[in-house]
Short mmCIF file of C-alpha atoms in Angstrom, two decimals:
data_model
loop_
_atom_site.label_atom_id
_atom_site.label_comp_id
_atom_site.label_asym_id
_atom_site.label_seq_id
_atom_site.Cartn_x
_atom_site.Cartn_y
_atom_site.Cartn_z
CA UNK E 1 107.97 -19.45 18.25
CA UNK E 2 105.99 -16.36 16.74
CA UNK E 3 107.06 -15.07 13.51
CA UNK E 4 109.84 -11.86 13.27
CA UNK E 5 106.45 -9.37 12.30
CA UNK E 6 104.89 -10.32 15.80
CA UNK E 7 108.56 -10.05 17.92
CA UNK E 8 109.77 -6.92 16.42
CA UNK E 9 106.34 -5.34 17.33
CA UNK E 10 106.80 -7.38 20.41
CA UNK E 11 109.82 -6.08 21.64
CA UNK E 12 108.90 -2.36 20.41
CA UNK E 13 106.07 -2.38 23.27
CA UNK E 14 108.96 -4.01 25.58
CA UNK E 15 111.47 -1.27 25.05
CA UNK E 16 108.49 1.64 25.20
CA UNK E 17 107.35 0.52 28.67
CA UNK E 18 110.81 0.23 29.96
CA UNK E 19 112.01 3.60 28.78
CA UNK E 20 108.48 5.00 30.40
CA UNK E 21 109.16 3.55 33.73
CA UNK E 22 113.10 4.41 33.96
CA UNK E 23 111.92 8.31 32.93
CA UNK E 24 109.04 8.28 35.57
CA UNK E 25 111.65 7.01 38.01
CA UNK E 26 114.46 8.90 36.74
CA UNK E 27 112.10 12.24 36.99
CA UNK E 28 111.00 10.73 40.78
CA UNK E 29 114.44 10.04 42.06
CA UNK E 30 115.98 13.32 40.59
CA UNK E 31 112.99 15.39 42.60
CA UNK E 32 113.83 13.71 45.25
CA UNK E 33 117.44 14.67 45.21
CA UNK E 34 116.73 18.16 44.08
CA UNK E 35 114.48 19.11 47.17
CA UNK E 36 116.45 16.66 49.73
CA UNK E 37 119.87 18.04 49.06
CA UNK E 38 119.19 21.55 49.62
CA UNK E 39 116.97 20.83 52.87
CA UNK E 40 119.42 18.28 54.82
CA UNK E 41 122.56 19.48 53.44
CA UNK E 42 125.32 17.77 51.99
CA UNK E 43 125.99 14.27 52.77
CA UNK E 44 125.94 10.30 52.59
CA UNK E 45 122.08 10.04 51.56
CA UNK E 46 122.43 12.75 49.64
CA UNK E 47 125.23 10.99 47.13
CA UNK E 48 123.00 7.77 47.19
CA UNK E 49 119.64 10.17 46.25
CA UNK E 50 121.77 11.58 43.47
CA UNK E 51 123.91 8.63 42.42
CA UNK E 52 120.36 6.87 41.97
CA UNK E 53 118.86 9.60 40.33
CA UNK E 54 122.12 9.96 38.00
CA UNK E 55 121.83 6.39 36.96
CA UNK E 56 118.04 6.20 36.60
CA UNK E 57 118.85 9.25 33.60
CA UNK E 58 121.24 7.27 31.75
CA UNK E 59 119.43 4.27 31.98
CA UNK E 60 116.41 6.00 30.85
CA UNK E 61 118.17 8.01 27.87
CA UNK E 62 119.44 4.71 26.75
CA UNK E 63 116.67 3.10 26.80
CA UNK E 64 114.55 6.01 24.93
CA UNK E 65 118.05 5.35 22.27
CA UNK E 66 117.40 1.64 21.88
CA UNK E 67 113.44 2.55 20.75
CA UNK E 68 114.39 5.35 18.48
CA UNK E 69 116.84 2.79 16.74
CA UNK E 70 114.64 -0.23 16.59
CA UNK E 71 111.60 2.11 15.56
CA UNK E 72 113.54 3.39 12.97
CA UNK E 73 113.90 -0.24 11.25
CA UNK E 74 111.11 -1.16 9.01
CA UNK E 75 109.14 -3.95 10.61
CA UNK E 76 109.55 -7.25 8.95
CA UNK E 77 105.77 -8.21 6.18
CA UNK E 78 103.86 -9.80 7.61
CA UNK E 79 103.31 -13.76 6.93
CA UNK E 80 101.39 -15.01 4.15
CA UNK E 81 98.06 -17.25 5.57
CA UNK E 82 99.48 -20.30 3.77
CA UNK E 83 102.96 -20.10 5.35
CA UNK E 84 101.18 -19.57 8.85
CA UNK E 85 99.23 -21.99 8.74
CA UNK E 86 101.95 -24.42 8.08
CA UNK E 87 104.30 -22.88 11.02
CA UNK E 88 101.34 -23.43 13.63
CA UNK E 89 100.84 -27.28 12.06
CA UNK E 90 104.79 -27.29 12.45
CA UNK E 91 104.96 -26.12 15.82
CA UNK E 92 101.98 -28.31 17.02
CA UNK E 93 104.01 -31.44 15.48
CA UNK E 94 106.89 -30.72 16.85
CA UNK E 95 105.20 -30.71 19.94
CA UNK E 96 103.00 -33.83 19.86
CA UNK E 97 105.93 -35.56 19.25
CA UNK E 98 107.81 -34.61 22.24
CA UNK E 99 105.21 -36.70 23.89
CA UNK E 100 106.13 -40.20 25.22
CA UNK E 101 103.33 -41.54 22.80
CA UNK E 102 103.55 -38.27 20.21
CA UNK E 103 105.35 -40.79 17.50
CA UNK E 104 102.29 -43.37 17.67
CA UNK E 105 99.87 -40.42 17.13
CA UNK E 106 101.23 -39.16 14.81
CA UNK E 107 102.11 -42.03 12.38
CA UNK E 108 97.99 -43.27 12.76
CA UNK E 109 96.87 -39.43 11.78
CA UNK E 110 98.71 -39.90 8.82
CA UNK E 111 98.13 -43.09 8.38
CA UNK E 112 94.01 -42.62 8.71
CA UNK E 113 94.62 -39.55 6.31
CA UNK E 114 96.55 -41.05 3.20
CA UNK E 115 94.03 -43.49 3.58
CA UNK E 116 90.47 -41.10 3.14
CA UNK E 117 92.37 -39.14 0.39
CA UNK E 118 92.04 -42.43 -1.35
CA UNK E 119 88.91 -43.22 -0.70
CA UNK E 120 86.70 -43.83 -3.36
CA UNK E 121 89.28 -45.20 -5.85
CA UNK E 122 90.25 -48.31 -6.90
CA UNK E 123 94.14 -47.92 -4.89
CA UNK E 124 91.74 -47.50 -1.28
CA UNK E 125 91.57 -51.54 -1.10
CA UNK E 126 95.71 -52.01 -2.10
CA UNK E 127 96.30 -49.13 0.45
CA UNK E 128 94.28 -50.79 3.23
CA UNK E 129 96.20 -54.21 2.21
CA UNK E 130 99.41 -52.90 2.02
CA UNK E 131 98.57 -51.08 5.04
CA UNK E 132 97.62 -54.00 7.56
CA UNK E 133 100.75 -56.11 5.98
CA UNK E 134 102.63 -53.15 6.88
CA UNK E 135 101.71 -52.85 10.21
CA UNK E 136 101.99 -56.86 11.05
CA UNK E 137 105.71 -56.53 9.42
CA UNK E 138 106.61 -53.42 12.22
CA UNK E 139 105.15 -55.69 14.62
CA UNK E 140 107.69 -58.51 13.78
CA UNK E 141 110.84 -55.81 13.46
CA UNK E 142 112.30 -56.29 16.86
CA UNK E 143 112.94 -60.07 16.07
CA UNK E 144 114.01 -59.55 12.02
CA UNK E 145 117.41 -59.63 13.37
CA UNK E 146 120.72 -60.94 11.52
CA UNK E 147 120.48 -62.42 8.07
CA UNK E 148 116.82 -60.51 8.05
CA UNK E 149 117.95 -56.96 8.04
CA UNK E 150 118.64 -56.28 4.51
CA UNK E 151 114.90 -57.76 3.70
CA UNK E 152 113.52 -55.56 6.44
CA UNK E 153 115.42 -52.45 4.58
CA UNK E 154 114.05 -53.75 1.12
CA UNK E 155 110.02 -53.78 2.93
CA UNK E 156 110.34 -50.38 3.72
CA UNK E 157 111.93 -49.25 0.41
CA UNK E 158 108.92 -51.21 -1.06
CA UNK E 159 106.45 -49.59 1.67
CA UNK E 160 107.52 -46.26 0.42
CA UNK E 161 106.97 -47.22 -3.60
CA UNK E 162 103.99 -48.51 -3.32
CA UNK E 163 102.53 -46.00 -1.72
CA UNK E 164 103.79 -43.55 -3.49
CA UNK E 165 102.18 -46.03 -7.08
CA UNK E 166 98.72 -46.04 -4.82
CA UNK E 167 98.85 -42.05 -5.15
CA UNK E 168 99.48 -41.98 -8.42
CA UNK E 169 96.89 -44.64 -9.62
CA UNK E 170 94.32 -42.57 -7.60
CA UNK E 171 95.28 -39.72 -9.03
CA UNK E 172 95.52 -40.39 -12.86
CA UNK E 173 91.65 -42.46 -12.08
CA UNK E 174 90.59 -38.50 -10.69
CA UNK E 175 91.71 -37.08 -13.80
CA UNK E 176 89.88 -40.14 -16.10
CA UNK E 177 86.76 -38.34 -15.04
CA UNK E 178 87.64 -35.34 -15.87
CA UNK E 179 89.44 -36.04 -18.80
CA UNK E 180 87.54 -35.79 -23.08
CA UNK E 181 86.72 -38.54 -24.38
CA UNK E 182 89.36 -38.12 -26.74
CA UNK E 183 92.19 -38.08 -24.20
CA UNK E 184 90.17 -41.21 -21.84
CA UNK E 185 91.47 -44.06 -24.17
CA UNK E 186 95.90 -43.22 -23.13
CA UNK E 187 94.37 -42.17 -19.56
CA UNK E 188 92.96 -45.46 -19.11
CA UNK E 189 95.61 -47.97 -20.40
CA UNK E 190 98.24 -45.77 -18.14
CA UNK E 191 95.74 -46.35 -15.06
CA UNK E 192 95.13 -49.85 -15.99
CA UNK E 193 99.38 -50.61 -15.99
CA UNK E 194 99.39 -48.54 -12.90
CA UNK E 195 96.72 -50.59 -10.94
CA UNK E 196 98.23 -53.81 -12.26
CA UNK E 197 101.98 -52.60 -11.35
CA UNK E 198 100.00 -51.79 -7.58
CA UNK E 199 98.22 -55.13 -7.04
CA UNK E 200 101.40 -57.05 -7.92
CA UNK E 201 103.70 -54.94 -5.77
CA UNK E 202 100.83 -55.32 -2.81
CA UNK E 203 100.71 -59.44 -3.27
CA UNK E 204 104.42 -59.19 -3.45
CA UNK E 205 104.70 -57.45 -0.45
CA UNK E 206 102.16 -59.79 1.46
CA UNK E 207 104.00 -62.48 0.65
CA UNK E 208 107.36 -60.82 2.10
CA UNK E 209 105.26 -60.69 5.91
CA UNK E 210 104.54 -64.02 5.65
CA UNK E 211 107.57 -65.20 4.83
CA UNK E 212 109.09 -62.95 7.48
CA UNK E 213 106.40 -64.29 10.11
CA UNK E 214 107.95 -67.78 9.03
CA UNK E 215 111.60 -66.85 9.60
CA UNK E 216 110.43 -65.67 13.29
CA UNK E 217 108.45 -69.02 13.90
CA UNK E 218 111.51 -70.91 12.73
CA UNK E 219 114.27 -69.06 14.82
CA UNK E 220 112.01 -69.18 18.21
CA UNK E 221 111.51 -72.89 17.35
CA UNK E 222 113.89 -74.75 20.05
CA UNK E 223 116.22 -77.88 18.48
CA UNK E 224 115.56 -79.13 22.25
CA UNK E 225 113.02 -79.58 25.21
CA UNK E 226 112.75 -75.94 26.71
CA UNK E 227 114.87 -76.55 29.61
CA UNK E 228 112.08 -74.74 32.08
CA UNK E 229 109.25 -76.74 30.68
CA UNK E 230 111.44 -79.78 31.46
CA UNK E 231 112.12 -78.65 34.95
CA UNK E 232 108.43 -78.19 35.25
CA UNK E 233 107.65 -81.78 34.37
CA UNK E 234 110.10 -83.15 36.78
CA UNK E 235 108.34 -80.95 39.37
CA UNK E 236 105.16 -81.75 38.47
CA UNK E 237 106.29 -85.49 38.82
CA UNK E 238 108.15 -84.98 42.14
CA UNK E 239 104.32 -83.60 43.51
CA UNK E 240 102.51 -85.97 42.46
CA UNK E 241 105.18 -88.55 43.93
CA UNK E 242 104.74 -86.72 47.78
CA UNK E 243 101.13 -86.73 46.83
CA UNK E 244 101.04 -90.88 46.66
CA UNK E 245 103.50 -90.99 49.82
CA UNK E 246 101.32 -88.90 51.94
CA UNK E 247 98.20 -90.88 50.68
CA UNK E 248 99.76 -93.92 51.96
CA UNK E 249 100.57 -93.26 54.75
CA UNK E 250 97.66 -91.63 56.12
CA UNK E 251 95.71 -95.04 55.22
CA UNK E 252 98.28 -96.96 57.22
CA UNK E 253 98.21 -95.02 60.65
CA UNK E 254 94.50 -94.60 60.66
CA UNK E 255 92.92 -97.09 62.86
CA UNK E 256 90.54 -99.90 61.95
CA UNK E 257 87.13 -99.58 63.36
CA UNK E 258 85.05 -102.66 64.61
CA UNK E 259 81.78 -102.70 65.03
CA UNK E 260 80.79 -104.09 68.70
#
């Protein structure tokens, strides 16, 4: 959708044509009936010319009424760049994600870009961790069913924490290069409880997949024989049984040969 600048100046140009071409045929169909009536005289096509002509007018002056009043209201400032800009990214989002895979594309473009605005810090390797534990826990989702839920609704608290500590240890390590040497000494112990909070929520989190990836091994783990793999073996069995029969008795019915 374009902003209100672009569709009031939009529909001035609408209204300014349309007003043009009900005059021109306003003027055209009231000729008409001004020459036509007087020649043929009075009668059925005559009321039609000026019936069309009559309504071609009014539709005309109210259309030339509509432009005067919209012209007359100040047109709306025009969008700052920034805001633009983030209207078009809006728009194209919206409509990525109206794609069947829009979602998927979406979540890796982020993904990819949270992960090279951390690049050359020390939160890149918990991100890419915490990233690829992430990803193997979404995986498993679908079967984190029953007494797993509430975990699954703690990971992605936790998800969103951590990442959230992986921005913030990246950005107070920026601003230790930047900083005096006078302010580096507070800079650094607050990066240095920052990285350490990071690292422990990361291993924390790791271990939370595997013990998920556990809880999924254990509940597809049948108490029993699987009945189809059972009914397999018995089939398997049964062939090998007609196998033997047919064997046999081929070797009975064929003839003995003797040598002359």
């Amino acid at each position: 959708m374009a902003d209100e600048r672009a569709r009031y100046f939009r529909r001035l140009r609408r209204l300014r044509r349309s007003a043009r071409r009900w005059s021109v045929l306003a003027g055209g169909l009231g000729g008409a009936a001004a020459v036509l009536t007087p020649y043929a005289g009075i009668g059925l096509p005559d009321a039609i010319w000026a019936g069309g002509a009559g309504s071609a007018i009014a539709i005309a002056a109210w259309r030339w009424a509509d432009l005067r009043a919209l012209a007359a209201v100040p047109a709306p400032p025009a969008l700052d760049p920034a805001e633009a800009a983030a209207r078009s990214r809006a728009r194209l989002v919206a409509a990525v994600e109206r794609l069947p895979a829009g979602p998927g594309v979406l979540a890796e473009v982020r993904r990819v870009r949270s992960r090279l605005a951390l690049r050359g810090t020390t939160a890149a390797e918990a991100w890419a961790r915490l990233d690829r534990a992430s990803l193997t826990l979404q995986g498993m989702s679908g079967r984190l069913t029953g007494l797993a839920e509430p975990a699954v609704r703690e990971a992605a608290d936790a998800d969103r924490s951590l990442r959230d500590l992986a921005a913030r240890v990246a950005s107070v390590e920026r601003a230790l290069k930047l900083a005096p040497a006078e302010a580096r000494g507070s800079l650094a112990d607050a990066h240095g409880t920052l990285a350490g909070q990071l690292e422990s929520g990361v291993s924390a989190y790791e271990r939370l997949v595997v013990a998920a990836a556990g809880y999924v091994a254990e509940d597809a783990r049948p108490s029993t024989e699987d009945p189809a793999a059972a009914r397999l073996t018995e089939a398997t069995d049964l062939l090998h049984g007609v196998a033997s029969a047919l064997a046999e008795l081929r070797t009975v019915n064929t003839p003995v040969r003797t040598t002359p």
